[in-house]
XYZ file of N, CA and C in Angstrom:
198
model
N -3.625 33.966 -49.827
C -4.178 32.705 -49.393
C -3.152 31.908 -48.575
N -1.915 32.016 -48.891
C -0.889 31.288 -48.162
C -0.819 31.722 -46.703
N -0.986 33.027 -46.461
C -0.942 33.562 -45.104
C -2.050 32.939 -44.249
N -3.288 32.897 -44.754
C -4.412 32.347 -44.014
C -4.258 30.835 -43.822
N -3.703 30.170 -44.795
C -3.473 28.730 -44.690
C -2.536 28.423 -43.520
N -1.469 29.168 -43.391
C -0.520 28.940 -42.302
C -1.136 29.284 -40.950
N -1.953 30.303 -40.905
C -2.627 30.657 -39.643
C -3.568 29.525 -39.237
N -4.314 28.982 -40.188
C -5.232 27.876 -39.888
C -4.445 26.660 -39.410
N -3.347 26.352 -40.040
C -2.516 25.213 -39.625
C -1.982 25.421 -38.212
N -1.510 26.606 -37.906
C -0.981 26.902 -36.572
C -2.073 26.783 -35.516
N -3.255 27.322 -35.807
C -4.370 27.242 -34.852
C -4.791 25.785 -34.662
N -4.833 25.006 -35.730
C -5.212 23.598 -35.628
C -4.201 22.830 -34.767
N -2.937 23.067 -34.967
C -1.907 22.407 -34.158
C -2.040 22.810 -32.692
N -2.346 24.078 -32.458
C -2.532 24.567 -31.093
C -3.690 23.828 -30.416
N -4.822 23.701 -31.116
C -5.976 23.006 -30.538
C -5.690 21.523 -30.313
N -4.952 20.908 -31.198
C -4.564 19.514 -30.995
C -3.694 19.366 -29.741
N -2.792 20.298 -29.546
C -1.928 20.271 -28.367
C -2.746 20.451 -27.081
N -3.679 21.394 -27.104
C -4.539 21.629 -25.927
C -5.350 20.369 -25.618
N -5.890 19.711 -26.652
C -6.643 18.472 -26.461
C -5.775 17.374 -25.880
N -4.550 17.277 -26.347
C -3.610 16.273 -25.843
C -3.298 16.515 -24.368
N -3.063 17.748 -23.995
C -2.781 18.080 -22.591
C -3.982 17.778 -21.705
N -5.187 18.085 -22.182
C -6.389 17.804 -21.403
C -6.554 16.303 -21.201
N -6.279 15.534 -22.240
C -6.394 14.081 -22.146
C -5.413 13.537 -21.113
N -4.189 14.042 -21.109
C -3.205 13.601 -20.115
C -3.676 13.941 -18.707
N -4.240 15.136 -18.554
C -4.696 15.569 -17.238
C -5.820 14.664 -16.734
N -6.771 14.309 -17.603
C -7.872 13.458 -17.198
C -7.398 12.042 -16.882
N -6.443 11.523 -17.644
C -5.915 10.193 -17.348
C -5.208 10.189 -15.996
N -4.471 11.250 -15.692
C -3.784 11.360 -14.411
C -4.800 11.391 -13.273
N -5.865 12.155 -13.443
C -6.903 12.253 -12.423
C -7.591 10.908 -12.234
N -7.816 10.183 -13.337
C -8.439 8.866 -13.257
C -7.557 7.904 -12.467
N -6.262 7.949 -12.698
C -5.339 7.088 -11.947
C -5.351 7.435 -10.468
N -5.394 8.722 -10.156
C -5.459 9.135 -8.745
C -6.717 8.583 -8.082
N -7.849 8.643 -8.792
C -9.099 8.139 -8.230
C -9.043 6.630 -8.019
N -8.410 5.907 -8.943
C -8.273 4.458 -8.774
C -7.434 4.134 -7.542
N -6.353 4.871 -7.352
C -5.500 4.645 -6.186
C -6.268 4.952 -4.912
N -7.031 6.031 -4.917
C -7.833 6.395 -3.744
C -8.868 5.302 -3.446
N -9.489 4.774 -4.502
C -10.475 3.714 -4.317
C -9.827 2.469 -3.712
N -8.660 2.106 -4.191
C -7.960 0.945 -3.648
C -7.557 1.173 -2.197
N -7.149 2.400 -1.883
C -6.766 2.706 -0.501
C -7.976 2.584 0.432
N -9.132 3.036 -0.037
C -10.349 2.934 0.771
C -10.727 1.471 0.980
N -10.617 0.661 -0.084
C -10.913 -0.764 0.052
C -9.963 -1.425 1.042
N -8.703 -1.033 1.009
C -7.727 -1.583 1.947
C -8.071 -1.200 3.382
N -8.478 0.037 3.585
C -8.878 0.467 4.927
C -10.088 -0.318 5.406
N -11.040 -0.574 4.498
C -12.218 -1.368 4.868
C -11.790 -2.765 5.305
N -10.879 -3.369 4.545
C -10.411 -4.707 4.902
C -9.706 -4.705 6.247
N -8.893 -3.668 6.492
C -8.202 -3.575 7.780
C -9.195 -3.466 8.926
N -10.240 -2.663 8.710
C -11.253 -2.496 9.759
C -11.986 -3.808 9.989
N -12.360 -4.484 8.892
C -13.060 -5.759 9.036
C -12.177 -6.792 9.740
N -10.920 -6.848 9.381
C -9.999 -7.788 10.033
C -9.833 -7.429 11.505
N -9.779 -6.153 11.798
C -9.656 -5.708 13.186
C -10.865 -6.104 13.994
N -12.050 -5.959 13.424
C -13.264 -6.339 14.129
C -13.319 -7.840 14.314
N -12.883 -8.580 13.331
C -12.893 -10.029 13.447
C -11.932 -10.475 14.541
N -10.773 -9.866 14.627
C -9.828 -10.252 15.667
C -10.361 -9.853 17.042
N -11.067 -8.716 17.133
C -11.682 -8.325 18.399
C -12.755 -9.330 18.802
N -13.544 -9.794 17.842
C -14.568 -10.787 18.127
C -13.930 -12.084 18.613
N -12.818 -12.462 18.002
C -12.135 -13.681 18.414
C -11.599 -13.535 19.832
N -11.054 -12.365 20.162
C -10.527 -12.139 21.506
C -11.641 -12.227 22.536
N -12.830 -11.682 22.194
C -13.959 -11.758 23.115
C -14.389 -13.202 23.321
N -14.395 -13.993 22.251
C -14.807 -15.394 22.389
C -13.766 -16.168 23.208
N -12.502 -15.833 23.052
C -11.460 -16.494 23.851
C -11.620 -16.136 25.328
N -11.931 -14.863 25.609
C -12.128 -14.437 26.994
C -13.324 -15.174 27.608
N -14.380 -15.364 26.834
C -15.566 -16.050 27.328
C -15.225 -17.503 27.632
N -14.442 -18.150 26.755
C -14.056 -19.536 26.971
C -13.176 -19.660 28.206
N -12.296 -18.685 28.438
C -11.409 -18.737 29.608
C -12.182 -18.589 30.890
N -13.266 -17.830 30.869
C -14.061 -17.623 32.071
C -14.771 -18.901 32.462
N -15.109 -19.752 31.507
C -15.802 -20.995 31.816
C -14.854 -21.902 32.485
């Protein structure tokens, strides 16, 4: 009985370790996705700001023509 008990303990520890590694991997992937999402939002803001500045330049050109 002692032999089987130690085998069960070793297998249980192994599965706990595998679960821990999987959890770390998923947390890392989640952080990567958050960073990617923030980068996309930043690009959107840059594009919107760029369009706004282009619109302002067009309005300035129109005012200068008058």
